[in-house]
Short mmCIF file of C-alpha atoms in Angstrom, two decimals:
data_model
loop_
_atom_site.label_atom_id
_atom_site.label_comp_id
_atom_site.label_asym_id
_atom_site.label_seq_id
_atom_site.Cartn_x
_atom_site.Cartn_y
_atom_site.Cartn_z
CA UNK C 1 -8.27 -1.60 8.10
CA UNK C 2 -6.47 -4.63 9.36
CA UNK C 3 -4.27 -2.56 12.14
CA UNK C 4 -3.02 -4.29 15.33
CA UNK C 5 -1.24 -1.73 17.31
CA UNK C 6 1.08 -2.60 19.76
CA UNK C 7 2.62 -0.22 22.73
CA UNK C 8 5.42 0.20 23.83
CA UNK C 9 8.09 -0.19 20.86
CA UNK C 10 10.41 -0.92 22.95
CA UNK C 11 10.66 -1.31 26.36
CA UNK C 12 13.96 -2.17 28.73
CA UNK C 13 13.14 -3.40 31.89
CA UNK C 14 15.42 -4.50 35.10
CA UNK C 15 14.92 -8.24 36.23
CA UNK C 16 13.14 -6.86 39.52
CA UNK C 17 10.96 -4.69 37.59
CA UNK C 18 6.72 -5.39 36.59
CA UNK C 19 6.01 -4.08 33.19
CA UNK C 20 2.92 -4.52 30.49
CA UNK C 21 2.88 -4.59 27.27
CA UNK C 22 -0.39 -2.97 25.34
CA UNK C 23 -1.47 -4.44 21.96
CA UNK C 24 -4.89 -3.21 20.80
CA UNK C 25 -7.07 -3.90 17.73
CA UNK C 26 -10.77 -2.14 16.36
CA UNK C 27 -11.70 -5.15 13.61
CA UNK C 28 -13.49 -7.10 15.31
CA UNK C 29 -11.40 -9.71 15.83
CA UNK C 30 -12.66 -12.27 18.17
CA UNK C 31 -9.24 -14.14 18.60
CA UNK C 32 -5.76 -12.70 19.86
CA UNK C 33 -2.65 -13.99 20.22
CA UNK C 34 1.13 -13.61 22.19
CA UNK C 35 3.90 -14.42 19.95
CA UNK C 36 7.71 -14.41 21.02
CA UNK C 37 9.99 -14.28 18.47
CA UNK C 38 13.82 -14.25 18.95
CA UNK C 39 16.40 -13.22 15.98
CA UNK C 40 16.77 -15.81 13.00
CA UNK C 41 13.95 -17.64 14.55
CA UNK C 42 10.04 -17.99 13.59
CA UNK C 43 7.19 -16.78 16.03
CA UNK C 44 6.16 -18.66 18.85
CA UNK C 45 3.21 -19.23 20.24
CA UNK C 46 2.85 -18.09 23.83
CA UNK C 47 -1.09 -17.32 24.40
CA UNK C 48 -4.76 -17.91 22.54
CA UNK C 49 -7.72 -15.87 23.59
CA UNK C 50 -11.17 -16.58 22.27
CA UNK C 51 -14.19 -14.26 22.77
CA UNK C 52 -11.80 -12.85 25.88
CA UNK C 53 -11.28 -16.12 27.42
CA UNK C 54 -7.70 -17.87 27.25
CA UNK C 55 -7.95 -20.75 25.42
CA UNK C 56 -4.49 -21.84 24.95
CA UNK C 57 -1.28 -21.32 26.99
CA UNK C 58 2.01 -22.99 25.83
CA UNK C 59 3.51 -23.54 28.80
CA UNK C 60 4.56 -20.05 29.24
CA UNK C 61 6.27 -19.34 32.71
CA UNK C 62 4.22 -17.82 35.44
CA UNK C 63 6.63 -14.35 34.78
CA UNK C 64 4.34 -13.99 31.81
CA UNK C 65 0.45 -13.08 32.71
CA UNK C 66 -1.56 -12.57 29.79
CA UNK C 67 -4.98 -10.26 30.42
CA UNK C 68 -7.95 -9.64 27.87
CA UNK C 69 -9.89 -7.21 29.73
CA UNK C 70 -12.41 -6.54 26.53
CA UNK C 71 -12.62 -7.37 22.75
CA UNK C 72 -10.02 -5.28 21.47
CA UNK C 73 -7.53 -5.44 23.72
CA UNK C 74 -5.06 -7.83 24.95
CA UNK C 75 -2.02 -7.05 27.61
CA UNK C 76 0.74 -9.16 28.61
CA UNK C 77 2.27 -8.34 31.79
CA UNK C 78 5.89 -9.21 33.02
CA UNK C 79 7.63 -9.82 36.31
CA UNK C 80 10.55 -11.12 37.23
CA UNK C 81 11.90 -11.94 33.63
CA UNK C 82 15.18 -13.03 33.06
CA UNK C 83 17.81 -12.13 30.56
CA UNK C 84 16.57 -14.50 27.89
CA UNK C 85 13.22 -13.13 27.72
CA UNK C 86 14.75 -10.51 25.84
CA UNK C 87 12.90 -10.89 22.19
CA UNK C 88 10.52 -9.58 20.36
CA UNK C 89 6.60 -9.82 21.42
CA UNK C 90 4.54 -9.69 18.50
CA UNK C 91 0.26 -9.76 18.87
CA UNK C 92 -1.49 -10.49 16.53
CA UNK C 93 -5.81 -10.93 15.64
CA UNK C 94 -8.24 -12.80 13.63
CA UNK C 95 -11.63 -12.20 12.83
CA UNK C 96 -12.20 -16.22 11.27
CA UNK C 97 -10.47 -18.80 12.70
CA UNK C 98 -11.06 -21.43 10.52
CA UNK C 99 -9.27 -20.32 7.98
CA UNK C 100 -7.00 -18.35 10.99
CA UNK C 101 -5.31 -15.72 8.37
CA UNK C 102 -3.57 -13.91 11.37
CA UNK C 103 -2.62 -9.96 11.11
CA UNK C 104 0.53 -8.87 13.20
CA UNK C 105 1.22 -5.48 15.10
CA UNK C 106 4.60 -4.35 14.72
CA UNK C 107 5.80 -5.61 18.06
CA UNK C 108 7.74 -4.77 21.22
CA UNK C 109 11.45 -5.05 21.51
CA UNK C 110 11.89 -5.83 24.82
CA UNK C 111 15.44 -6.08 26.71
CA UNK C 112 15.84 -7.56 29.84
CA UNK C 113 19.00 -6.48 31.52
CA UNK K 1 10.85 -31.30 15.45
CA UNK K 2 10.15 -28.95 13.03
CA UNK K 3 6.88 -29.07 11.24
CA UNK K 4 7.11 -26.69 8.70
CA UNK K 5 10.49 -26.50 7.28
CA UNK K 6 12.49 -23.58 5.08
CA UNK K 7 15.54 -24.81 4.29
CA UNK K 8 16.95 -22.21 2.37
CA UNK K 9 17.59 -19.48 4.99
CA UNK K 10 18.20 -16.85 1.83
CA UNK K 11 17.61 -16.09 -1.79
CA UNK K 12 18.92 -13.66 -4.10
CA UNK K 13 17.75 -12.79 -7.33
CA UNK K 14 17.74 -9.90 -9.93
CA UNK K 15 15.10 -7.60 -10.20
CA UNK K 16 12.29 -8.54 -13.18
CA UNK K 17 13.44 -12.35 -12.48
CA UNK K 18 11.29 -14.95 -10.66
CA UNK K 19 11.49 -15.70 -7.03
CA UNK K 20 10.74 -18.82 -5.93
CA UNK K 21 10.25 -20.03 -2.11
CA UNK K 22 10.00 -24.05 -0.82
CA UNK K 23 8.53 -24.64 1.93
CA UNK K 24 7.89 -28.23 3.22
CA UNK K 25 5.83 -29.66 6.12
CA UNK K 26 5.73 -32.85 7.25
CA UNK K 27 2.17 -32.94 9.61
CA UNK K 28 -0.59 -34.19 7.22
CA UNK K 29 -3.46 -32.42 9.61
CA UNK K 30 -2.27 -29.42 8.17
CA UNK K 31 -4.85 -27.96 5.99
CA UNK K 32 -4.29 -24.33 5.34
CA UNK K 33 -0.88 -23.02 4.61
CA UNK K 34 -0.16 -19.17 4.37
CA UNK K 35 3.01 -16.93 3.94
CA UNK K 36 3.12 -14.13 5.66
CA UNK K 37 6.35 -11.05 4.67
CA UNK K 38 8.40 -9.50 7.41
CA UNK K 39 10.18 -6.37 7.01
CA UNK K 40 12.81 -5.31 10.17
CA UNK K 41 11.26 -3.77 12.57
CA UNK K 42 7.74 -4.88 11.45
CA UNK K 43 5.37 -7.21 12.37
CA UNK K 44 4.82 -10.00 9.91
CA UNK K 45 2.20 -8.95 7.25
CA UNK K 46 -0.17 -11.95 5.29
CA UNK K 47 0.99 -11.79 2.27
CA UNK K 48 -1.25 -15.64 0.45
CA UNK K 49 -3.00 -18.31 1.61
CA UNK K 50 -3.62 -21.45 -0.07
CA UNK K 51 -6.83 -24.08 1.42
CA UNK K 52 -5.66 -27.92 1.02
CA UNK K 53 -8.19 -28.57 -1.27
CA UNK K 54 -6.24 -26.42 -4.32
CA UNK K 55 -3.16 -26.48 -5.77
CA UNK K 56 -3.17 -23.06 -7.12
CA UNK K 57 -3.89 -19.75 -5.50
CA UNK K 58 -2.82 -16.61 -7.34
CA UNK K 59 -2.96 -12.75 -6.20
CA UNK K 60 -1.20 -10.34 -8.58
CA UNK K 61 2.48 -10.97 -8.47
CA UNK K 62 2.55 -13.71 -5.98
CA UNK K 63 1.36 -17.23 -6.83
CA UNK K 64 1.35 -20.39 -4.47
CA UNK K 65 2.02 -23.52 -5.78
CA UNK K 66 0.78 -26.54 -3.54
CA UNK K 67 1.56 -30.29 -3.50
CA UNK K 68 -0.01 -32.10 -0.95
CA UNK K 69 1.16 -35.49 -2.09
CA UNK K 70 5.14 -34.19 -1.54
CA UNK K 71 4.13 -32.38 1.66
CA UNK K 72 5.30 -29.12 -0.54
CA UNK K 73 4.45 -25.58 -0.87
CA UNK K 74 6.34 -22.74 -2.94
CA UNK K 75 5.95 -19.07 -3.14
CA UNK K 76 6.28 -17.60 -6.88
CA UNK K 77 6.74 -13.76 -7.40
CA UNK K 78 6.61 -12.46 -10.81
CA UNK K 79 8.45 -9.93 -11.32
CA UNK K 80 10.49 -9.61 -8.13
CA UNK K 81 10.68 -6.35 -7.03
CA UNK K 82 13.79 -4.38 -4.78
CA UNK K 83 10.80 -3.60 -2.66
CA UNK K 84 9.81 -7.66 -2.19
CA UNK K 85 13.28 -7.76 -0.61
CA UNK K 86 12.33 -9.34 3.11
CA UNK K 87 12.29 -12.10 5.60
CA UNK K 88 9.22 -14.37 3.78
CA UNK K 89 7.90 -17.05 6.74
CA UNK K 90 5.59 -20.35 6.17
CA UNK K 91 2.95 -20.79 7.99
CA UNK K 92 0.35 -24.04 8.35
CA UNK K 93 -2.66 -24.72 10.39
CA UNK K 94 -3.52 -28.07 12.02
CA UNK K 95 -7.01 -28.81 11.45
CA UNK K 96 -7.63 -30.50 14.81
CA UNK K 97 -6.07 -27.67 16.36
CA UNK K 98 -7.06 -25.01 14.68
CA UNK K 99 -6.41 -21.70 16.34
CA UNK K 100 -2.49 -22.55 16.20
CA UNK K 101 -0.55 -21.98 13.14
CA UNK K 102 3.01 -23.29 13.23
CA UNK K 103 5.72 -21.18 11.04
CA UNK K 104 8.51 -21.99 9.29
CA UNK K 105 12.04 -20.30 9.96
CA UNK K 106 12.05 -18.10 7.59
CA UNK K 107 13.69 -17.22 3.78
CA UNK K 108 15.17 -13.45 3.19
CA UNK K 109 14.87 -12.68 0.16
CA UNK K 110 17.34 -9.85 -1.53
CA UNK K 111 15.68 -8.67 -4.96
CA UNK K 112 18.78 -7.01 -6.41
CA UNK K 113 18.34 -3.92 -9.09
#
C-alpha cells in the first residue's frame, strides 16, 4: 500500500477566509512533505517534517502554517492567501530517506479568489 | 537556476515504438535521480530510480540510462504504450541535503495508437 490521501480535492477559498488542508498516510512513513505546484511547472518544495518535527521550511510566507500533529498526518493551514496561491498542493511521504523515493497524494486544487 | 533540466517540454511517438526521455542536471552532489509519472488530476506516481553508483537500472518496460560524466539521465520505455501517455518529471537528490529532491519541468509524453 503506498497511499497518501489528501482532503479536500478542491477547495475555493476567499482572501479573508482560514482554511486547512488534510493529507494523511498509514505506511509508516517517518518523513512528509508540502509541495506547490503551479501549471507547466515542477513541484516545489514548501515544508520537511521528520519524526513530526519541521525540519525544513523554504521560505514559505507566514499565510502558510504547516502542523504534524502525529505520524501519519500532516495539515497545512491557510490564511490570508492571495490570488497567486492558487495551485495545486501536493503531500507527499517516505519511509527511507536516504534513498528519499517520495509517494504523492493526489493533491488539492485550491483557488483563491 | 535550474538544476535539473528537461528540455523537451513534449514527445510523441507511435505505439510499440521506443520512448526516450533526457534529462540533464548540472549539481554534481546529486546522487540519486528518480522519475516519477503524472497523470491530470493525479499526484505524481515513482515510476524508477537509478543510485549514482550504476549506469543501468531496469524494471519491466522502463529502463534508465545514466551518465554521470555528461551530467545525463534518460528514461527508455519499451514498448510505449497509449496508456504511458503523461506528464514524466526528473527528479535528483543532493546528498548533503538529502531530504530535498529537486525536479525537473517536466516531458508529456503522447503514445499515439
Amino acid at each position: 500500500d503506498t497511499e497518501v490521501t489528501q482532503t479536500p480535492k478542491h477547495l475555493v477559498m476567499g482572501m479573508t477566509n482560514k482554511k486547512s488542508l488534510k493529507c494523511e498516510q498509514h505506511m509508516g512513513h517517518r518523513a512528509m512533505y508540502w509541495y506547490k505546484q503551479k501549471a507547466k511547472k515542477p513541484p516545489e518544495l514548501m515544508f520537511v517534517y521528520s519524526y513530526e518535527k519541521l525540519s525544513i521550511n523554504e521560505s514559505v510566507p507566514s499565510r502558510f502554517s504547516p502542523e504534524c500533529p502525529n505520524s501519519s498526518l500532516l495539515n497545512l493551514h491557510l490564511h490570508a492567501l492571495q490570488p497567486e496561491d492558487s495551485a495545486l498542493y501536493l503531500c507527499a511521504s517516505t519511509h527511507d530517506l536516504a534513498k528519499n523515493i517520495q509517494y504523492f497524494g493526489a493533491g488539492t486544487r485550491l483557488s483563491v479568489l | 537556476d535550474q538544476q535539473v533540466k528537461q528540455n523537451s517540454p513534449s514527445l510523441s511517438v507511435q505505439e510499440g515504438r521506443i520512448s526516450i526521455l533526457n534529462c540533464d542536471y548540472t549539481n554534481s552532489m546529486f546522487d540519486y535521480f528518480l522519475w516519477y509519472k503524472k497523470y491530470p488530476a493525479e499526484g505524481p506516481t515513482f515510476l524508477i530510480s537509478i543510485s549514482s553508483i550504476k549506469d543501468k537500472n531496469e524494471d519491466g518496460r522502463f529502463t534508465v540510462f545514466l551518465n554521470k560524466s555528461a551530467k545525463h539521465l534518460s528514461l527508455h520505455i519499451v514498448p510505449s504504450q497509449p496508456g504511458d501517455s503523461a506528464v514524466y518529471f526528473c527528479a535528483a537528490r543532493d546528498t548533503g541535503a538529502n531530504s530535498k529532491l529537486t525536479f525537473g519541468k517536466g516531458i508529456t509524453l503522447s503514445v499515439r495508437p
